[in-house]
Tab-separated table of C-alpha atoms and ligand atoms in Angstrom:
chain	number	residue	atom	x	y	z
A	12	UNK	CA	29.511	-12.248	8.092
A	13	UNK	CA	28.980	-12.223	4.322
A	14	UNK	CA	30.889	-9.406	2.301
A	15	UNK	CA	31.253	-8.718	-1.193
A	16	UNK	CA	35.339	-8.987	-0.080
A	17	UNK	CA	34.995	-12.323	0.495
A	18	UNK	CA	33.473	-13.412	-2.708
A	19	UNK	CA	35.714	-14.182	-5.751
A	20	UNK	CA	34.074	-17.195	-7.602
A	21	UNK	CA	30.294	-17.292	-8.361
A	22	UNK	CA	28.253	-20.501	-8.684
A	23	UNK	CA	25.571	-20.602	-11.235
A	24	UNK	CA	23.689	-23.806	-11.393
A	25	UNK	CA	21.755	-24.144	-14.441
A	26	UNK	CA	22.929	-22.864	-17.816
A	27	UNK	CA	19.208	-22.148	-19.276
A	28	UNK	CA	18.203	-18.754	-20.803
A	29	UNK	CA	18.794	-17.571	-17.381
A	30	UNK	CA	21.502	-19.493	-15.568
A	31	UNK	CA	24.038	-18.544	-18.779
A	32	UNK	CA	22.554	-15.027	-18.199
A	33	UNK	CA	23.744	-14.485	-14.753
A	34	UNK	CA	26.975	-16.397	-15.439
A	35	UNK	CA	27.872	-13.771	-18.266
A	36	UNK	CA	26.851	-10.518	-16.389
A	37	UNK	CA	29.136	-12.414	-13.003
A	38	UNK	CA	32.460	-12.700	-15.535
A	39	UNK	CA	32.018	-9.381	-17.244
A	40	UNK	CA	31.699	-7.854	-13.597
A	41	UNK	CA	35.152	-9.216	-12.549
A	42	UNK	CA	34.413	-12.505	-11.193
A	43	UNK	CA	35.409	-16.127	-11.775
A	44	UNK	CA	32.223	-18.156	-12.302
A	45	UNK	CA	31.687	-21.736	-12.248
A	46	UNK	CA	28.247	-22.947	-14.655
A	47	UNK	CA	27.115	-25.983	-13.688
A	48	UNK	CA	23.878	-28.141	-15.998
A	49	UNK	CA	23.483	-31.784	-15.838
A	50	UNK	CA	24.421	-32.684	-19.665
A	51	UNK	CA	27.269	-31.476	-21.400
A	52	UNK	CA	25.093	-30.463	-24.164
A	53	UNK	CA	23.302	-27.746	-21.529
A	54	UNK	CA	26.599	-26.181	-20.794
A	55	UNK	CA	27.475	-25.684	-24.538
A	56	UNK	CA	24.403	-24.654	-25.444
A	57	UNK	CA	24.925	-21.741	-22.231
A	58	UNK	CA	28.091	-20.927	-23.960
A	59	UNK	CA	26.717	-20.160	-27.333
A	60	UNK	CA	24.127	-17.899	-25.685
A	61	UNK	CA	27.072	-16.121	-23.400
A	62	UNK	CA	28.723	-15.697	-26.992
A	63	UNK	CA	25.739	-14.505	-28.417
A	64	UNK	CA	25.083	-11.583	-26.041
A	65	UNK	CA	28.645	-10.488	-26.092
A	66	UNK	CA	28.830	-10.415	-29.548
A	67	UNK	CA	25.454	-8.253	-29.556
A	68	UNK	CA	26.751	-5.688	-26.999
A	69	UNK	CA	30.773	-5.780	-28.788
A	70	UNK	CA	29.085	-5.196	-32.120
A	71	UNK	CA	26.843	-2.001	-30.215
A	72	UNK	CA	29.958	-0.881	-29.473
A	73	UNK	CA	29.133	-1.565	-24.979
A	74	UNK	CA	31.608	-3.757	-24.272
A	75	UNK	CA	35.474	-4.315	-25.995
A	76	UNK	CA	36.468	-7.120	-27.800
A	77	UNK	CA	39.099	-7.802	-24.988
A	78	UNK	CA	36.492	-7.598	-21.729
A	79	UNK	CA	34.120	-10.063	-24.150
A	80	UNK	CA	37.055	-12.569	-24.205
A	81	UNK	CA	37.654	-11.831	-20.600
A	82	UNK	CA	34.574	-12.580	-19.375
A	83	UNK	CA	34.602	-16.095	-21.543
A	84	UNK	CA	37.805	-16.348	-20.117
A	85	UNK	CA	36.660	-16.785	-16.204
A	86	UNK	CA	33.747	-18.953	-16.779
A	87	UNK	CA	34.094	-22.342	-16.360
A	88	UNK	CA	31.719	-24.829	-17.653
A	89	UNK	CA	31.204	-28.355	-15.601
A	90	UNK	CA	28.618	-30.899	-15.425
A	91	UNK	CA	29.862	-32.207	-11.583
A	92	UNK	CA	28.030	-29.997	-8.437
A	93	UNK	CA	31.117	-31.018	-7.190
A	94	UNK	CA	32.712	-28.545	-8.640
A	95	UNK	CA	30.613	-25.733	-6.668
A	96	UNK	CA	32.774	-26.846	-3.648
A	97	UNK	CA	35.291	-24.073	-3.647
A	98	UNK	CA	32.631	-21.356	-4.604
A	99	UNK	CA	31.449	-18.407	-2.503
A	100	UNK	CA	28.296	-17.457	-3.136
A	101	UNK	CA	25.977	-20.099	-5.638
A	102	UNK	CA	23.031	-18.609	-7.425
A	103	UNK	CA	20.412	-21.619	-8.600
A	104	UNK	CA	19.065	-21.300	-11.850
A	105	UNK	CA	16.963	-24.706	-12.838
A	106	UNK	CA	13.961	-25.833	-13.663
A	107	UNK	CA	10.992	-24.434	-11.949
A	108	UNK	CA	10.234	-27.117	-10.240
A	109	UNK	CA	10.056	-27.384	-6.205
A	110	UNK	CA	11.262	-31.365	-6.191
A	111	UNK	CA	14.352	-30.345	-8.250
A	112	UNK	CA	15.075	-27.493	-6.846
A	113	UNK	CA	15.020	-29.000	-3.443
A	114	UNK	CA	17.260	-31.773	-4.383
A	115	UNK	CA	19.679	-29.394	-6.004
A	116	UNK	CA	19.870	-27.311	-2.199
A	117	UNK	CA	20.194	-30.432	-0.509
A	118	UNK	CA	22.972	-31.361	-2.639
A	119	UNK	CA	24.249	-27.923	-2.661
A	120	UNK	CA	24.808	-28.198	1.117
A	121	UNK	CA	26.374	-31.186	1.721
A	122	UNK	CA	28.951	-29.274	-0.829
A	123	UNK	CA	29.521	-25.915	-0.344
A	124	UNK	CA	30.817	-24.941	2.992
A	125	UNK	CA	28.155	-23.559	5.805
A	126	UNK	CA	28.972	-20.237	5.398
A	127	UNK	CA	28.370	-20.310	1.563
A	128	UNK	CA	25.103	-18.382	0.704
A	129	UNK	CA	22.632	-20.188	-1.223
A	130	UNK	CA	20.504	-18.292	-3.489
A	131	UNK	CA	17.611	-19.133	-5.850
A	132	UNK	CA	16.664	-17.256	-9.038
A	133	UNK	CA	12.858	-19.051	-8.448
A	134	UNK	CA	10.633	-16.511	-9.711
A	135	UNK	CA	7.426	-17.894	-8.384
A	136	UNK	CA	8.023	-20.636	-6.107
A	137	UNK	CA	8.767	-20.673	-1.996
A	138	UNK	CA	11.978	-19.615	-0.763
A	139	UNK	CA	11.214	-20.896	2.725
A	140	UNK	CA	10.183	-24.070	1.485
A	141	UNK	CA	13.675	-24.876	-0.557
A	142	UNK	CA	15.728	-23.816	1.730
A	143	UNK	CA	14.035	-26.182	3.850
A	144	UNK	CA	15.946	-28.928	2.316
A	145	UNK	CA	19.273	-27.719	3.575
A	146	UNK	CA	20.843	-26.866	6.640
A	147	UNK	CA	21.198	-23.315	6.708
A	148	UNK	CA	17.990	-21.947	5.591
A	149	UNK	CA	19.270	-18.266	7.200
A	150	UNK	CA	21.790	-18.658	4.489
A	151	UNK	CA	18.931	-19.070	1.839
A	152	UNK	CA	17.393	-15.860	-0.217
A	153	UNK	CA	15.844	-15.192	-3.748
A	154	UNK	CA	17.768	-13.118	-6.090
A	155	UNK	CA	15.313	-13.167	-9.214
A	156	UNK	CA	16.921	-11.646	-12.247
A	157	UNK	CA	14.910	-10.461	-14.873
A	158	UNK	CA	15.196	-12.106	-18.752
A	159	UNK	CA	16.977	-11.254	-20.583
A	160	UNK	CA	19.765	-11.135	-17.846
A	161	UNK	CA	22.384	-9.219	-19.231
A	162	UNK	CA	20.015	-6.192	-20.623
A	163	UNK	CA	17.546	-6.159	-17.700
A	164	UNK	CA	18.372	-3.269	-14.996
A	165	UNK	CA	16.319	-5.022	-12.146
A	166	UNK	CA	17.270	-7.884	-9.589
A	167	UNK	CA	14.062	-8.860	-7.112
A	168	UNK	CA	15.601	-9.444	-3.511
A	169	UNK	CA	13.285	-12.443	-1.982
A	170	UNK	CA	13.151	-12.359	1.833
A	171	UNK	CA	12.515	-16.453	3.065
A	172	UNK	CA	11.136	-17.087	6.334
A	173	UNK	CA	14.426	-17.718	8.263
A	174	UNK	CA	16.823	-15.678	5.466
A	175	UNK	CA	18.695	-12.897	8.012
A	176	UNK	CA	18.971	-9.315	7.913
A	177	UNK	CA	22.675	-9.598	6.740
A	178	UNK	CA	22.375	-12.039	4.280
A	179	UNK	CA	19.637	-10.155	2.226
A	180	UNK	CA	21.771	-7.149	2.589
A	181	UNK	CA	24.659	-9.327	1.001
A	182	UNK	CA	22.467	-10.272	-1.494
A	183	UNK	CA	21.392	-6.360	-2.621
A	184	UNK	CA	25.440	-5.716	-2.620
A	185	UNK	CA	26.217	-8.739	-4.706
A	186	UNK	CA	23.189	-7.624	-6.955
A	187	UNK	CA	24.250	-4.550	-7.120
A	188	UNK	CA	27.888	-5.082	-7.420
A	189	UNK	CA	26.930	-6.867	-10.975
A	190	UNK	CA	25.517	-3.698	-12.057
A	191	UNK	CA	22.161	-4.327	-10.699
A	192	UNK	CA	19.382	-1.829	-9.104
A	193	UNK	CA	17.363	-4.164	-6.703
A	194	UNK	CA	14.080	-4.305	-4.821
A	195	UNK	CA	12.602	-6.666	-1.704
A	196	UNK	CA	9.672	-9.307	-1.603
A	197	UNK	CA	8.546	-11.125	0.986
A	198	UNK	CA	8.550	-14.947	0.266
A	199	UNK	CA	4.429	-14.595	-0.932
A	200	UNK	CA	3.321	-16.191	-4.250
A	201	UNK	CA	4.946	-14.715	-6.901
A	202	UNK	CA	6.751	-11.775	-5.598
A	203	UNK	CA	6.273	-8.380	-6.678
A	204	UNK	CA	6.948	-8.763	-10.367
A	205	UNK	CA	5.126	-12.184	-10.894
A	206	UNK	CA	2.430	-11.693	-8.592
A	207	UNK	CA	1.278	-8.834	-10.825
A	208	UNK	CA	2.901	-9.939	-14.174
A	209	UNK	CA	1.222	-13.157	-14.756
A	210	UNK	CA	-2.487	-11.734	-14.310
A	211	UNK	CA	-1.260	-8.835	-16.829
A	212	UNK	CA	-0.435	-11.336	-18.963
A	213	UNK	CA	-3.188	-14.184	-18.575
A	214	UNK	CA	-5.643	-11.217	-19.188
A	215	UNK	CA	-4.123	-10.354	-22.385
A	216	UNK	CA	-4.257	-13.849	-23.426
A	217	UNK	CA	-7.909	-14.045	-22.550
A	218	UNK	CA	-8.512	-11.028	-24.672
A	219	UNK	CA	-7.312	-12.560	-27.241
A	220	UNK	CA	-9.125	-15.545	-26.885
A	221	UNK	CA	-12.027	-13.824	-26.727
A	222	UNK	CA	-12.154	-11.854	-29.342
A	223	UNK	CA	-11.592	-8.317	-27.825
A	224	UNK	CA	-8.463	-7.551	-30.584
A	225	UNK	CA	-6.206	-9.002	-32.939
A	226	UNK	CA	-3.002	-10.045	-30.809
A	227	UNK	CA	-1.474	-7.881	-32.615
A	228	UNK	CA	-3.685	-4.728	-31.034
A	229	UNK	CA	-3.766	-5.810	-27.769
A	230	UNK	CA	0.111	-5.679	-28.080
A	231	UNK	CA	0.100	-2.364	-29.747
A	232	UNK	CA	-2.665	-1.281	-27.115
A	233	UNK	CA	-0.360	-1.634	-23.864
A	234	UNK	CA	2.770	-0.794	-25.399
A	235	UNK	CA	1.447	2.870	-27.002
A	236	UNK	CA	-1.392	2.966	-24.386
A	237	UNK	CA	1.028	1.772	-21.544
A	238	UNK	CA	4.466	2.515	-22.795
A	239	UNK	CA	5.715	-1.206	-21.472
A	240	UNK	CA	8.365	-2.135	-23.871
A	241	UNK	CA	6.441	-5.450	-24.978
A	242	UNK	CA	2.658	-5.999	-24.882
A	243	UNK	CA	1.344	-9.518	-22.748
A	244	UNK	CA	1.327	-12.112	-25.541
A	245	UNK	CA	5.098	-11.275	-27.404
A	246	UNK	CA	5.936	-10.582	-23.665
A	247	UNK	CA	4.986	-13.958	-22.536
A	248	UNK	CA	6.189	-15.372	-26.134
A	249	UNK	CA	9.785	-13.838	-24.602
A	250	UNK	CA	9.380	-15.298	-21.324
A	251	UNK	CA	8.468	-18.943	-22.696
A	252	UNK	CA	4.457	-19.715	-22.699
A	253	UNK	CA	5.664	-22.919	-20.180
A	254	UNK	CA	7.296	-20.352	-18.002
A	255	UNK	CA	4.309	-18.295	-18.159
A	256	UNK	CA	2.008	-21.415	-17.444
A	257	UNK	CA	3.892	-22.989	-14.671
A	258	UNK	CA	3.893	-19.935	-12.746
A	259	UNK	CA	0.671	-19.029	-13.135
A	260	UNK	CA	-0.633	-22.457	-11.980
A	261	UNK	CA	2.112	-21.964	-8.825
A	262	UNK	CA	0.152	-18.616	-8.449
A	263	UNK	CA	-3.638	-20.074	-9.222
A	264	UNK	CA	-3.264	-22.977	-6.613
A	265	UNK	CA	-1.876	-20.275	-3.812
A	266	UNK	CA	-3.851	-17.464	-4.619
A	267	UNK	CA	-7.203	-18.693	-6.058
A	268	UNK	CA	-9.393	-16.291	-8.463
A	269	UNK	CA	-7.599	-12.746	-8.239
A	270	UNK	CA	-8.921	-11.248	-11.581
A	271	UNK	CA	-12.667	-9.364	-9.447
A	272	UNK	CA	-12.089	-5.749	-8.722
A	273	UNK	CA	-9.615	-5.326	-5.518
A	274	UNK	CA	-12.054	-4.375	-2.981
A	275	UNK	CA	-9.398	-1.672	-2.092
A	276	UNK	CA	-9.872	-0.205	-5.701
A	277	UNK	CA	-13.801	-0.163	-4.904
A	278	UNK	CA	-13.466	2.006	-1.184
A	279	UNK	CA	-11.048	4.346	-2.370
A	280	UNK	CA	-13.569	5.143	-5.439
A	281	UNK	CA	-16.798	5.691	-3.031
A	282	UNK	CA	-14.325	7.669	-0.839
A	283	UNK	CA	-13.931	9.734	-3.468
A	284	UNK	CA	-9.727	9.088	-3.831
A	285	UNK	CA	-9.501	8.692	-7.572
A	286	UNK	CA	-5.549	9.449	-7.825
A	287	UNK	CA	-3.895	12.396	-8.693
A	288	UNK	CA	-7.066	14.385	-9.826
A	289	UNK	CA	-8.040	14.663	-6.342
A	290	UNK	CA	-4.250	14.578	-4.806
A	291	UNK	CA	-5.467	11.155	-2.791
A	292	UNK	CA	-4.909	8.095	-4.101
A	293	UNK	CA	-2.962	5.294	-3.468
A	294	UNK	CA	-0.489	8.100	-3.017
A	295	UNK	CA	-0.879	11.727	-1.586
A	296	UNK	CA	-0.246	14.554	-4.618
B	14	CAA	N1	22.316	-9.635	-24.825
B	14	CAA	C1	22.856	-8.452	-25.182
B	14	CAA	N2	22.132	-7.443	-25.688
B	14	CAA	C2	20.809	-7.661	-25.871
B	14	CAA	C3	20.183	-8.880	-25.559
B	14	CAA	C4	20.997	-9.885	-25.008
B	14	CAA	N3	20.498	-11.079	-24.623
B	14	CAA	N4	18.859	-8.772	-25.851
B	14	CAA	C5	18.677	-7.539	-26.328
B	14	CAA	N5	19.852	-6.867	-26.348
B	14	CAA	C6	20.080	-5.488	-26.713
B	14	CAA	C7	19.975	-5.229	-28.180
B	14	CAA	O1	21.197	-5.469	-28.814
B	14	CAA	C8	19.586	-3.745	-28.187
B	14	CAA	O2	20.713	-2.930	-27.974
B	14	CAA	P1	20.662	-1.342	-28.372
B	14	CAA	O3	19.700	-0.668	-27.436
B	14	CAA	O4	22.062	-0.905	-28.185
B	14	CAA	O5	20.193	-1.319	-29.796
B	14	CAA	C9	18.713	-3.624	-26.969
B	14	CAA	O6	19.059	-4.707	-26.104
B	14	CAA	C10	17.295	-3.717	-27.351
B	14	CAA	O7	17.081	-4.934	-28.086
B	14	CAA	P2	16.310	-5.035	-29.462
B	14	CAA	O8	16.546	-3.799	-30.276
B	14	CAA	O9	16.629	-6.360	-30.055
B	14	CAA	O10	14.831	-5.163	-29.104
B	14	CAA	P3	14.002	-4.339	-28.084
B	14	CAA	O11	14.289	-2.877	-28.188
B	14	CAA	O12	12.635	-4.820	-28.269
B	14	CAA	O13	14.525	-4.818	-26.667
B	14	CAA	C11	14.155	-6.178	-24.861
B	14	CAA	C12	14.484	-6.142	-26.311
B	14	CAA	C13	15.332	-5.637	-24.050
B	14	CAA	C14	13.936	-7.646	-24.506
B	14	CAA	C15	12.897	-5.269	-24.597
B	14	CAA	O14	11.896	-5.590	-25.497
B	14	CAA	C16	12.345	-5.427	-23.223
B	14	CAA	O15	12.846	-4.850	-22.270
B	14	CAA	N6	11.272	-6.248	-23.108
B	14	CAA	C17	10.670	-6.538	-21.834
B	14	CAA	C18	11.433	-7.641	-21.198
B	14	CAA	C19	10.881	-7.986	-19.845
B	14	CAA	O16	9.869	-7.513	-19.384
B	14	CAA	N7	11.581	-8.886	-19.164
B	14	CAA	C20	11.161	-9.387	-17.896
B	14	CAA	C21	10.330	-10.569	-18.121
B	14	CAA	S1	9.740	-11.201	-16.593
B	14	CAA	C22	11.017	-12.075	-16.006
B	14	CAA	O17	12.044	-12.248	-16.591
B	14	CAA	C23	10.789	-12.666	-14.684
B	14	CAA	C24	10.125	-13.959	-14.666
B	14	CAA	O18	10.252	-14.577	-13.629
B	14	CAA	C25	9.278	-14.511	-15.704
């Protein structure tokens, strides 16, 4: 069994723009964290960005001084997985890359004890197929946070192949125990958000490049047209353009050409189900 009880220390591997992210939002949510990157220099450079955020939401006037210096206070920064051994619950947060990341579980399990969950912040690639590199693959789920952690209100819930009942309901607690509202994916290409993010934002980038607007208007366009809070290209400028790509090439190779007209968009039209003029759409009205 896997309760929120159990779990005092959090294991964040990684100390990227997302790693230090979920580290931060762990320690100002009560718990001791351990942040683990391969050069010294990572782990600093996690730090800064921990003390960055805090100082943004002290100087807003959202968190005290004292809970800022608290939650510096219960992370610990290391550059040995080794350290990971006494942790409850890890979350990985590397590179996107499937080799890595496989190496990193595989490592991960010869470490933390069997009844440790493992979970992944991948936000594109298989969870089924990295947990394949350990032993207890039921013990193996997504929890993709969104970027930038500590604002975002959203953690995606990825459901792996062998990943039980009870340990995706552990992982919607522990999301939503760090102040999280969550949602579930199955393990399919991209998830929800990516799935239907990257083509958003690949199309915007192809408007661009040919001509429809200034990048400047097609950013004005979705955000006043669509009220998003960032249009596609200062959206994917946010995310990192080799984010962006790499997922999008994770998505292209599983998913081939997705950018025709869904063919479901196309019935529903002749059917005459054109939303919520007509009180049928994709929803009844
Ligand atoms: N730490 C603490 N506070 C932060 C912060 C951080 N890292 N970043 C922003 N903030 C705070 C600001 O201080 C500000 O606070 P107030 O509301 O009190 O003024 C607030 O957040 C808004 O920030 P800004 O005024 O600087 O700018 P903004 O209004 O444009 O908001 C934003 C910035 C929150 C990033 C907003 O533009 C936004 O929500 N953008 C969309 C982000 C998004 O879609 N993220 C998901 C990307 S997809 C992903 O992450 C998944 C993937 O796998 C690729």
């Amino acid at each position: 069994m896997h309760d929120l009880e159990d779990i005092d220390t959090i294991g964040v591997v990684g100390a990227g723009t997302m790693g230090s992210g979920i580290a931060q939002v762990a320690a100002t949510n009560g718990y001791d964290v351990v942040m683990r990157d391969v050069e010294t220099e990572y782990v600093e450079n996690g730090f800064d960005t921990i003390d960055d955020s805090l100082d943004r939401f002290v100087s807003k006037e959202k968190l005290s001084e004292s809970a800022a210096e608290a939650t510096l206070d219960r992370i610990t920064g290391t550059t040995a997985l080794d350290d990971l051994a006494d942790c409850d619950v890890v979350v990985e947060a590397a590179v996107e890359n499937m080799d890595v990341k496989q190496d990193i579980f595989a490592d991960l399990d010869a470490v933390v004890p069997d009844d440790v969950v493992l979970a992944t912040n991948t936000s594109t690639l298989s969870i089924t197929t990295i947990a394949s590199a350990t032993d207890r693959e039921d013990e193996v789920v997504g929890l993709h946070f969104m970027n930038p952690v500590p604002v975002m209100k959203g953690v995606e819930v990825v459901v792996g192949e062998k990943t039980t009942d009870e340990v995706v309901a552990f992982a919607h607690d522990l999301a939503e125990d760090l102040g999280k509202e969550t949602w579930e994916s199955d393990d399919k290409p991209g998830f929800v958000t990516n799935r239907i993010l990257m083509p958003w934002i690949n199309e915007g980038i192809r408007a661009y490049d040919e001509g429809v607007a200034s990048k400047e208007d097609i950013d004005t366009g979705m955000k006043l047209g669509t009220n998003v809070p960032m249009g596609p290209l200062e959206l994917a400028d946010h995310i990192g353009l080799d984010i962006c790509l790499d997922a999008s090439r994770t998505l292209h190779e599983e998913l081939g050409d997705r950018y025709k007209p869904a063919y479901l968009l196309k019935r529903k039209v002749d059917a005459g189900d054109l939303g919520k003029k007509t009180g049928e759409g994709f929803y009844t009205y």
